[in-house]
Amino acid sequence: FIPPDKIFVSANNGVGGFMVKVTGQVVEEVFNTSAMKNDWSSSVYHDGHIYGFHLASLQCISVEDGKRLWGKRGLGKGSLILIGDKLLALSDLGVLTMLEASPEGYIEMGSVEAIEGRSWTAPSYANGRIYVRNHTQMACFEL
């Protein structure tokens, strides 16, 4: 959901992403893009931009037209959440990375090997703590 009246949906397998605007009973397409194809992880919205994992690249696209602003490979098919104006990305190999939610580019603030093995579950945040897990491990980090 993108306030006040838009919804962004994305999928892999050749589908891509699209945004619609909902006004009462009327739904109109805002854009259709191939620049964001989420696998299992949803994108997040912040300040006019959408951040998400497009295949195996963390990307930022414009909420106005769906155009790619930047992309960063090396995190695999990860997942991410937004906390304030920071993104927390968990790579599919268990590396937790904090970065600025900025359309200017990939601005990493730090990273840690959080858990070992395949990690396909998005991090969770509660009471100043980040929780990550996979099929065999779970870890908690205090921010």
GROMACS .gro file of N, CA and C in nm:
model
  429
    1PHE      N    1   0.084  -0.118   0.000
    1PHE     CA    2   0.000   0.000   0.000
    1PHE      C    3   0.089   0.124   0.000
    2ILE      N    4   0.058   0.217  -0.087
    2ILE     CA    5   0.133   0.342  -0.096
    2ILE      C    6   0.033   0.456  -0.077
    3PRO      N    7   0.042   0.522   0.038
    3PRO     CA    8  -0.056   0.626   0.071
    3PRO      C    9  -0.060   0.737  -0.034
    4PRO      N   10  -0.174   0.795  -0.060
    4PRO     CA   11  -0.301   0.763   0.006
    4PRO      C   12  -0.388   0.661  -0.069
    5ASP      N   13  -0.354   0.629  -0.195
    5ASP     CA   14  -0.452   0.554  -0.274
    5ASP      C   15  -0.391   0.458  -0.377
    6LYS      N   16  -0.266   0.415  -0.357
    6LYS     CA   17  -0.202   0.329  -0.456
    6LYS      C   18  -0.162   0.194  -0.395
    7ILE      N   19  -0.152   0.094  -0.483
    7ILE     CA   20  -0.110  -0.040  -0.443
    7ILE      C   21  -0.007  -0.087  -0.545
    8PHE      N   22   0.107  -0.139  -0.493
    8PHE     CA   23   0.211  -0.195  -0.579
    8PHE      C   24   0.214  -0.346  -0.559
    9VAL      N   25   0.217  -0.420  -0.670
    9VAL     CA   26   0.220  -0.566  -0.667
    9VAL      C   27   0.333  -0.611  -0.758
   10SER      N   28   0.407  -0.715  -0.716
   10SER     CA   29   0.518  -0.763  -0.795
   10SER      C   30   0.531  -0.914  -0.783
   11ALA      N   31   0.579  -0.976  -0.891
   11ALA     CA   32   0.602  -1.121  -0.891
   11ALA      C   33   0.708  -1.155  -0.993
   12ASN      N   34   0.772  -1.268  -0.973
   12ASN     CA   35   0.873  -1.318  -1.065
   12ASN      C   36   0.804  -1.395  -1.178
   13ASN      N   37   0.878  -1.483  -1.243
   13ASN     CA   38   0.826  -1.568  -1.352
   13ASN      C   39   0.772  -1.486  -1.469
   14GLY      N   40   0.844  -1.379  -1.502
   14GLY     CA   41   0.807  -1.299  -1.617
   14GLY      C   42   0.697  -1.199  -1.594
   15VAL      N   43   0.643  -1.192  -1.474
   15VAL     CA   44   0.530  -1.103  -1.446
   15VAL      C   45   0.575  -0.959  -1.428
   16GLY      N   46   0.671  -0.933  -1.341
   16GLY     CA   47   0.714  -0.797  -1.311
   16GLY      C   48   0.625  -0.731  -1.208
   17GLY      N   49   0.621  -0.599  -1.209
   17GLY     CA   50   0.543  -0.526  -1.110
   17GLY      C   51   0.449  -0.428  -1.177
   18PHE      N   52   0.346  -0.390  -1.101
   18PHE     CA   53   0.256  -0.287  -1.149
   18PHE      C   54   0.198  -0.211  -1.031
   19MET      N   55   0.160  -0.088  -1.058
   19MET     CA   56   0.097  -0.006  -0.956
   19MET      C   57  -0.039   0.038  -1.007
   20VAL      N   58  -0.138   0.034  -0.918
   20VAL     CA   59  -0.271   0.083  -0.949
   20VAL      C   60  -0.311   0.191  -0.850
   21LYS      N   61  -0.398   0.279  -0.895
   21LYS     CA   62  -0.456   0.382  -0.810
   21LYS      C   63  -0.603   0.348  -0.793
   22VAL      N   64  -0.650   0.350  -0.667
   22VAL     CA   65  -0.788   0.316  -0.637
   22VAL      C   66  -0.861   0.442  -0.590
   23THR      N   67  -0.964   0.479  -0.665
   23THR     CA   68  -1.046   0.595  -0.629
   23THR      C   69  -1.191   0.548  -0.624
   24GLY      N   70  -1.241   0.530  -0.503
   24GLY     CA   71  -1.378   0.478  -0.489
   24GLY      C   72  -1.388   0.341  -0.552
   25GLN      N   73  -1.471   0.327  -0.654
   25GLN     CA   74  -1.492   0.200  -0.724
   25GLN      C   75  -1.403   0.187  -0.849
   26VAL      N   76  -1.323   0.289  -0.877
   26VAL     CA   77  -1.243   0.293  -0.998
   26VAL      C   78  -1.098   0.255  -0.969
   27VAL      N   79  -1.044   0.161  -1.048
   27VAL     CA   80  -0.904   0.119  -1.037
   27VAL      C   81  -0.837   0.148  -1.171
   28GLU      N   82  -0.728   0.226  -1.167
   28GLU     CA   83  -0.656   0.258  -1.290
   28GLU      C   84  -0.508   0.224  -1.273
   29GLU      N   85  -0.448   0.174  -1.381
   29GLU     CA   86  -0.307   0.141  -1.378
   29GLU      C   87  -0.223   0.268  -1.383
   30VAL      N   88  -0.124   0.277  -1.292
   30VAL     CA   89  -0.031   0.390  -1.289
   30VAL      C   90   0.090   0.356  -1.375
   31PHE      N   91   0.147   0.237  -1.356
   31PHE     CA   92   0.257   0.190  -1.440
   31PHE      C   93   0.267   0.039  -1.433
   32ASN      N   94   0.339  -0.015  -1.529
   32ASN     CA   95   0.373  -0.156  -1.536
   32ASN      C   96   0.523  -0.161  -1.560
   33THR      N   97   0.597  -0.240  -1.481
   33THR     CA   98   0.742  -0.238  -1.491
   33THR      C   99   0.802  -0.378  -1.489
   34SER      N  100   0.912  -0.393  -1.558
   34SER     CA  101   0.989  -0.517  -1.549
   34SER      C  102   1.110  -0.496  -1.458
   35ALA      N  103   1.119  -0.378  -1.394
   35ALA     CA  104   1.233  -0.344  -1.309
   35ALA      C  105   1.222  -0.398  -1.167
   36MET      N  106   1.110  -0.460  -1.131
   36MET     CA  107   1.096  -0.518  -0.997
   36MET      C  108   1.017  -0.647  -1.008
   37LYS      N  109   1.090  -0.759  -0.997
   37LYS     CA  110   1.029  -0.892  -1.002
   37LYS      C  111   1.063  -0.962  -0.870
   38ASN      N  112   0.978  -0.944  -0.770
   38ASN     CA  113   1.001  -1.007  -0.640
   38ASN      C  114   0.978  -1.157  -0.648
   39ASP      N  115   1.065  -1.233  -0.581
   39ASP     CA  116   1.044  -1.377  -0.569
   39ASP      C  117   0.949  -1.402  -0.452
   40TRP      N  118   1.000  -1.421  -0.332
   40TRP     CA  119   0.916  -1.449  -0.216
   40TRP      C  120   0.911  -1.331  -0.120
   41SER      N  121   0.993  -1.233  -0.140
   41SER     CA  122   1.003  -1.120  -0.048
   41SER      C  123   0.930  -0.999  -0.105
   42SER      N  124   0.847  -0.937  -0.026
   42SER     CA  125   0.775  -0.818  -0.069
   42SER      C  126   0.866  -0.697  -0.071
   43SER      N  127   0.833  -0.602  -0.154
   43SER     CA  128   0.903  -0.474  -0.157
   43SER      C  129   0.853  -0.386  -0.044
   44VAL      N  130   0.928  -0.279  -0.015
   44VAL     CA  131   0.885  -0.181   0.085
   44VAL      C  132   0.883  -0.043   0.020
   45TYR      N  133   0.797   0.043   0.072
   45TYR     CA  134   0.784   0.179   0.022
   45TYR      C  135   0.841   0.278   0.124
   46HIS      N  136   0.914   0.378   0.073
   46HIS     CA  137   0.961   0.486   0.160
   46HIS      C  138   0.983   0.612   0.078
   47ASP      N  139   0.913   0.716   0.114
   47ASP     CA  140   0.940   0.851   0.065
   47ASP      C  141   0.949   0.860  -0.089
   48GLY      N  142   0.850   0.805  -0.156
   48GLY     CA  143   0.845   0.815  -0.302
   48GLY      C  144   0.921   0.709  -0.379
   49HIS      N  145   0.970   0.608  -0.308
   49HIS     CA  146   1.051   0.505  -0.374
   49HIS      C  147   1.014   0.367  -0.321
   50ILE      N  148   1.034   0.268  -0.408
   50ILE     CA  149   1.008   0.128  -0.372
   50ILE      C  150   1.141   0.054  -0.374
   51TYR      N  151   1.169  -0.019  -0.265
   51TYR     CA  152   1.291  -0.097  -0.251
   51TYR      C  153   1.253  -0.243  -0.243
   52GLY      N  154   1.328  -0.327  -0.311
   52GLY     CA  155   1.298  -0.469  -0.306
   52GLY      C  156   1.402  -0.551  -0.380
   53PHE      N  157   1.389  -0.682  -0.367
   53PHE     CA  158   1.479  -0.773  -0.436
   53PHE      C  159   1.418  -0.811  -0.570
   54HIS      N  160   1.483  -0.764  -0.674
   54HIS     CA  161   1.447  -0.797  -0.812
   54HIS      C  162   1.537  -0.915  -0.851
   55LEU      N  163   1.478  -1.034  -0.851
   55LEU     CA  164   1.557  -1.154  -0.874
   55LEU      C  165   1.670  -1.159  -0.771
   56ALA      N  166   1.796  -1.146  -0.809
   56ALA     CA  167   1.906  -1.151  -0.712
   56ALA      C  168   1.976  -1.015  -0.700
   57SER      N  169   1.900  -0.908  -0.714
   57SER     CA  170   1.955  -0.773  -0.704
   57SER      C  171   1.865  -0.687  -0.617
   58LEU      N  172   1.921  -0.624  -0.515
   58LEU     CA  173   1.846  -0.529  -0.435
   58LEU      C  174   1.833  -0.402  -0.518
   59GLN      N  175   1.709  -0.353  -0.534
   59GLN     CA  176   1.688  -0.239  -0.623
   59GLN      C  177   1.599  -0.133  -0.561
   60CYS      N  178   1.609  -0.015  -0.620
   60CYS     CA  179   1.522   0.097  -0.587
   60CYS      C  180   1.457   0.142  -0.716
   61ILE      N  181   1.324   0.157  -0.714
   61ILE     CA  182   1.253   0.209  -0.830
   61ILE      C  183   1.169   0.329  -0.789
   62SER      N  184   1.136   0.411  -0.885
   62SER     CA  185   1.054   0.529  -0.863
   62SER      C  186   0.907   0.491  -0.850
   63VAL      N  187   0.838   0.552  -0.756
   63VAL     CA  188   0.696   0.526  -0.738
   63VAL      C  189   0.614   0.599  -0.846
   64GLU      N  190   0.675   0.694  -0.913
   64GLU     CA  191   0.605   0.770  -1.017
   64GLU      C  192   0.588   0.691  -1.146
   65ASP      N  193   0.695   0.621  -1.189
   65ASP     CA  194   0.691   0.556  -1.319
   65ASP      C  195   0.748   0.414  -1.320
   66GLY      N  196   0.797   0.364  -1.205
   66GLY     CA  197   0.850   0.228  -1.198
   66GLY      C  198   0.989   0.211  -1.256
   67LYS      N  199   1.055   0.321  -1.288
   67LYS     CA  200   1.189   0.313  -1.347
   67LYS      C  201   1.293   0.281  -1.240
   68ARG      N  202   1.391   0.198  -1.278
   68ARG     CA  203   1.500   0.158  -1.189
   68ARG      C  204   1.593   0.276  -1.163
   69LEU      N  205   1.619   0.304  -1.035
   69LEU     CA  206   1.711   0.411  -0.997
   69LEU      C  207   1.849   0.357  -0.963
   70TRP      N  208   1.855   0.241  -0.898
   70TRP     CA  209   1.983   0.174  -0.871
   70TRP      C  210   1.958   0.028  -0.838
   71GLY      N  211   2.065  -0.049  -0.848
   71GLY     CA  212   2.060  -0.190  -0.813
   71GLY      C  213   2.194  -0.235  -0.755
   72LYS      N  214   2.190  -0.334  -0.667
   72LYS     CA  215   2.310  -0.386  -0.603
   72LYS      C  216   2.302  -0.538  -0.599
   73ARG      N  217   2.396  -0.603  -0.665
   73ARG     CA  218   2.403  -0.748  -0.663
   73ARG      C  219   2.492  -0.792  -0.546
   74GLY      N  220   2.488  -0.919  -0.513
   74GLY     CA  221   2.574  -0.974  -0.409
   74GLY      C  222   2.501  -1.018  -0.284
   75LEU      N  223   2.373  -0.987  -0.272
   75LEU     CA  224   2.295  -1.028  -0.155
   75LEU      C  225   2.206  -1.148  -0.185
   76GLY      N  226   2.216  -1.197  -0.308
   76GLY     CA  227   2.133  -1.311  -0.347
   76GLY      C  228   1.987  -1.271  -0.354
   77LYS      N  229   1.901  -1.371  -0.340
   77LYS     CA  230   1.757  -1.346  -0.338
   77LYS      C  231   1.717  -1.326  -0.193
   78GLY      N  232   1.739  -1.207  -0.144
   78GLY     CA  233   1.716  -1.179  -0.003
   78GLY      C  234   1.578  -1.125   0.026
   79SER      N  235   1.566  -1.071   0.147
   79SER     CA  236   1.442  -1.009   0.193
   79SER      C  237   1.479  -0.884   0.271
   80LEU      N  238   1.383  -0.794   0.287
   80LEU     CA  239   1.415  -0.672   0.360
   80LEU      C  240   1.293  -0.616   0.429
   81ILE      N  241   1.322  -0.530   0.528
   81ILE     CA  242   1.219  -0.455   0.599
   81ILE      C  243   1.268  -0.311   0.612
   82LEU      N  244   1.175  -0.222   0.640
   82LEU     CA  245   1.206  -0.081   0.660
   82LEU      C  246   1.183  -0.047   0.806
   83ILE      N  247   1.284   0.016   0.867
   83ILE     CA  248   1.272   0.065   1.005
   83ILE      C  249   1.310   0.212   1.001
   84GLY      N  250   1.212   0.299   1.016
   84GLY     CA  251   1.238   0.442   1.003
   84GLY      C  252   1.282   0.473   0.862
   85ASP      N  253   1.403   0.528   0.848
   85ASP     CA  254   1.457   0.555   0.714
   85ASP      C  255   1.574   0.462   0.680
   86LYS      N  256   1.577   0.347   0.746
   86LYS     CA  257   1.682   0.246   0.722
   86LYS      C  258   1.619   0.119   0.667
   87LEU      N  259   1.693   0.054   0.578
   87LEU     CA  260   1.655  -0.077   0.528
   87LEU      C  261   1.740  -0.182   0.597
   88LEU      N  262   1.679  -0.292   0.635
   88LEU     CA  263   1.751  -0.407   0.686
   88LEU      C  264   1.728  -0.521   0.588
   89ALA      N  265   1.836  -0.561   0.522
   89ALA     CA  266   1.829  -0.666   0.422
   89ALA      C  267   1.896  -0.791   0.475
   90LEU      N  268   1.829  -0.904   0.459
   90LEU     CA  269   1.887  -1.033   0.496
   90LEU      C  270   1.913  -1.108   0.368
   91SER      N  271   2.042  -1.135   0.341
   91SER     CA  272   2.077  -1.209   0.219
   91SER      C  273   2.029  -1.352   0.231
   92ASP      N  274   2.021  -1.421   0.119
   92ASP     CA  275   1.976  -1.560   0.124
   92ASP      C  276   2.080  -1.653   0.186
   93LEU      N  277   2.198  -1.597   0.220
   93LEU     CA  278   2.301  -1.675   0.290
   93LEU      C  279   2.319  -1.630   0.435
   94GLY      N  280   2.226  -1.547   0.487
   94GLY     CA  281   2.226  -1.513   0.628
   94GLY      C  282   2.302  -1.388   0.669
   95VAL      N  283   2.343  -1.306   0.575
   95VAL     CA  284   2.412  -1.181   0.608
   95VAL      C  285   2.307  -1.071   0.624
   96LEU      N  286   2.308  -1.005   0.739
   96LEU     CA  287   2.216  -0.896   0.770
   96LEU      C  288   2.288  -0.764   0.744
   97THR      N  289   2.230  -0.680   0.658
   97THR     CA  290   2.292  -0.554   0.619
   97THR      C  291   2.197  -0.439   0.644
   98MET      N  292   2.249  -0.332   0.707
   98MET     CA  293   2.171  -0.210   0.726
   98MET      C  294   2.218  -0.108   0.624
   99LEU      N  295   2.121  -0.043   0.558
   99LEU     CA  296   2.157   0.060   0.462
   99LEU      C  297   2.055   0.173   0.465
  100GLU      N  298   2.097   0.286   0.409
  100GLU     CA  299   2.009   0.401   0.399
  100GLU      C  300   1.900   0.372   0.297
  101ALA      N  301   1.778   0.411   0.326
  101ALA     CA  302   1.670   0.405   0.227
  101ALA      C  303   1.682   0.532   0.144
  102SER      N  304   1.769   0.527   0.044
  102SER     CA  305   1.801   0.645  -0.036
  102SER      C  306   1.792   0.614  -0.185
  103PRO      N  307   1.725   0.701  -0.261
  103PRO     CA  308   1.721   0.682  -0.405
  103PRO      C  309   1.854   0.717  -0.473
  104GLU      N  310   1.946   0.773  -0.397
  104GLU     CA  311   2.076   0.815  -0.452
  104GLU      C  312   2.168   0.698  -0.481
  105GLY      N  313   2.144   0.584  -0.418
  105GLY     CA  314   2.229   0.468  -0.441
  105GLY      C  315   2.235   0.379  -0.318
  106TYR      N  316   2.310   0.272  -0.331
  106TYR     CA  317   2.329   0.174  -0.224
  106TYR      C  318   2.428   0.233  -0.124
  107ILE      N  319   2.381   0.268  -0.004
  107ILE     CA  320   2.465   0.328   0.099
  107ILE      C  321   2.463   0.237   0.221
  108GLU      N  322   2.562   0.147   0.228
  108GLU     CA  323   2.568   0.048   0.335
  108GLU      C  324   2.621   0.111   0.463
  109MET      N  325   2.555   0.080   0.575
  109MET     CA  326   2.596   0.130   0.706
  109MET      C  327   2.669   0.023   0.787
  110GLY      N  328   2.653  -0.103   0.749
  110GLY     CA  329   2.720  -0.211   0.819
  110GLY      C  330   2.650  -0.343   0.792
  111SER      N  331   2.722  -0.452   0.820
  111SER     CA  332   2.663  -0.584   0.801
  111SER      C  333   2.725  -0.682   0.900
  112VAL      N  334   2.654  -0.793   0.919
  112VAL     CA  335   2.699  -0.898   1.010
  112VAL      C  336   2.648  -1.032   0.957
  113GLU      N  337   2.730  -1.137   0.972
  113GLU     CA  338   2.680  -1.270   0.939
  113GLU      C  339   2.588  -1.311   1.053
  114ALA      N  340   2.459  -1.306   1.027
  114ALA     CA  341   2.359  -1.324   1.132
  114ALA      C  342   2.331  -1.471   1.162
  115ILE      N  343   2.315  -1.552   1.056
  115ILE     CA  344   2.289  -1.695   1.071
  115ILE      C  345   2.353  -1.767   0.954
  116GLU      N  346   2.373  -1.898   0.970
  116GLU     CA  347   2.437  -1.978   0.866
  116GLU      C  348   2.331  -2.050   0.783
  117GLY      N  349   2.359  -2.067   0.657
  117GLY     CA  350   2.270  -2.144   0.571
  117GLY      C  351   2.165  -2.057   0.503
  118ARG      N  352   2.083  -2.121   0.423
  118ARG     CA  353   1.978  -2.053   0.347
  118ARG      C  354   1.884  -1.978   0.440
  119SER      N  355   1.859  -1.853   0.408
  119SER     CA  356   1.773  -1.768   0.489
  119SER      C  357   1.673  -1.699   0.398
  120TRP      N  358   1.552  -1.750   0.393
  120TRP     CA  359   1.452  -1.696   0.303
  120TRP      C  360   1.338  -1.627   0.375
  121THR      N  361   1.351  -1.607   0.504
  121THR     CA  362   1.247  -1.541   0.582
  121THR      C  363   1.289  -1.398   0.612
  122ALA      N  364   1.198  -1.303   0.592
  122ALA     CA  365   1.229  -1.162   0.619
  122ALA      C  366   1.260  -1.141   0.766
  123PRO      N  367   1.351  -1.048   0.796
  123PRO     CA  368   1.377  -1.012   0.936
  123PRO      C  369   1.250  -0.956   0.999
  124SER      N  370   1.244  -0.962   1.131
  124SER     CA  371   1.134  -0.902   1.207
  124SER      C  372   1.193  -0.801   1.304
  125TYR      N  373   1.116  -0.699   1.338
  125TYR     CA  374   1.162  -0.595   1.429
  125TYR      C  375   1.058  -0.572   1.537
  126ALA      N  376   1.104  -0.569   1.664
  126ALA     CA  377   1.016  -0.538   1.777
  126ALA      C  378   1.100  -0.488   1.893
  127ASN      N  379   1.057  -0.380   1.953
  127ASN     CA  380   1.119  -0.327   2.076
  127ASN      C  381   1.270  -0.310   2.066
  128GLY      N  382   1.317  -0.257   1.953
  128GLY     CA  383   1.459  -0.230   1.937
  128GLY      C  384   1.543  -0.351   1.901
  129ARG      N  385   1.478  -0.463   1.871
  129ARG     CA  386   1.552  -0.585   1.838
  129ARG      C  387   1.514  -0.636   1.700
  130ILE      N  388   1.613  -0.693   1.632
  130ILE     CA  389   1.594  -0.755   1.502
  130ILE      C  390   1.600  -0.906   1.521
  131TYR      N  391   1.504  -0.976   1.465
  131TYR     CA  392   1.499  -1.122   1.472
  131TYR      C  393   1.515  -1.178   1.331
  132VAL      N  394   1.604  -1.276   1.316
  132VAL     CA  395   1.623  -1.344   1.189
  132VAL      C  396   1.617  -1.494   1.214
  133ARG      N  397   1.577  -1.569   1.110
  133ARG     CA  398   1.569  -1.714   1.126
  133ARG      C  399   1.580  -1.782   0.991
  134ASN      N  400   1.611  -1.911   0.998
  134ASN     CA  401   1.600  -1.999   0.882
  134ASN      C  402   1.541  -2.130   0.933
  135HIS      N  403   1.560  -2.240   0.864
  135HIS     CA  404   1.499  -2.366   0.908
  135HIS      C  405   1.563  -2.426   1.031
  136THR      N  406   1.688  -2.386   1.061
  136THR     CA  407   1.758  -2.450   1.173
  136THR      C  408   1.808  -2.353   1.280
  137GLN      N  409   1.814  -2.225   1.250
  137GLN     CA  410   1.869  -2.128   1.345
  137GLN      C  411   1.779  -2.006   1.358
  138MET      N  412   1.796  -1.938   1.472
  138MET     CA  413   1.730  -1.809   1.495
  138MET      C  414   1.829  -1.723   1.571
  139ALA      N  415   1.827  -1.591   1.543
  139ALA     CA  416   1.917  -1.499   1.612
  139ALA      C  417   1.844  -1.369   1.639
  140CYS      N  418   1.890  -1.301   1.743
  140CYS     CA  419   1.831  -1.172   1.782
  140CYS      C  420   1.946  -1.072   1.797
  141PHE      N  421   1.926  -0.952   1.743
  141PHE     CA  422   2.026  -0.846   1.752
  141PHE      C  423   1.959  -0.721   1.804
  142GLU      N  424   2.026  -0.656   1.898
  142GLU     CA  425   1.975  -0.531   1.953
  142GLU      C  426   2.028  -0.416   1.870
  143LEU      N  427   1.939  -0.328   1.826
  143LEU     CA  428   1.983  -0.212   1.748
  143LEU      C  429   2.033  -0.102   1.841
   0.00000   0.00000   0.00000
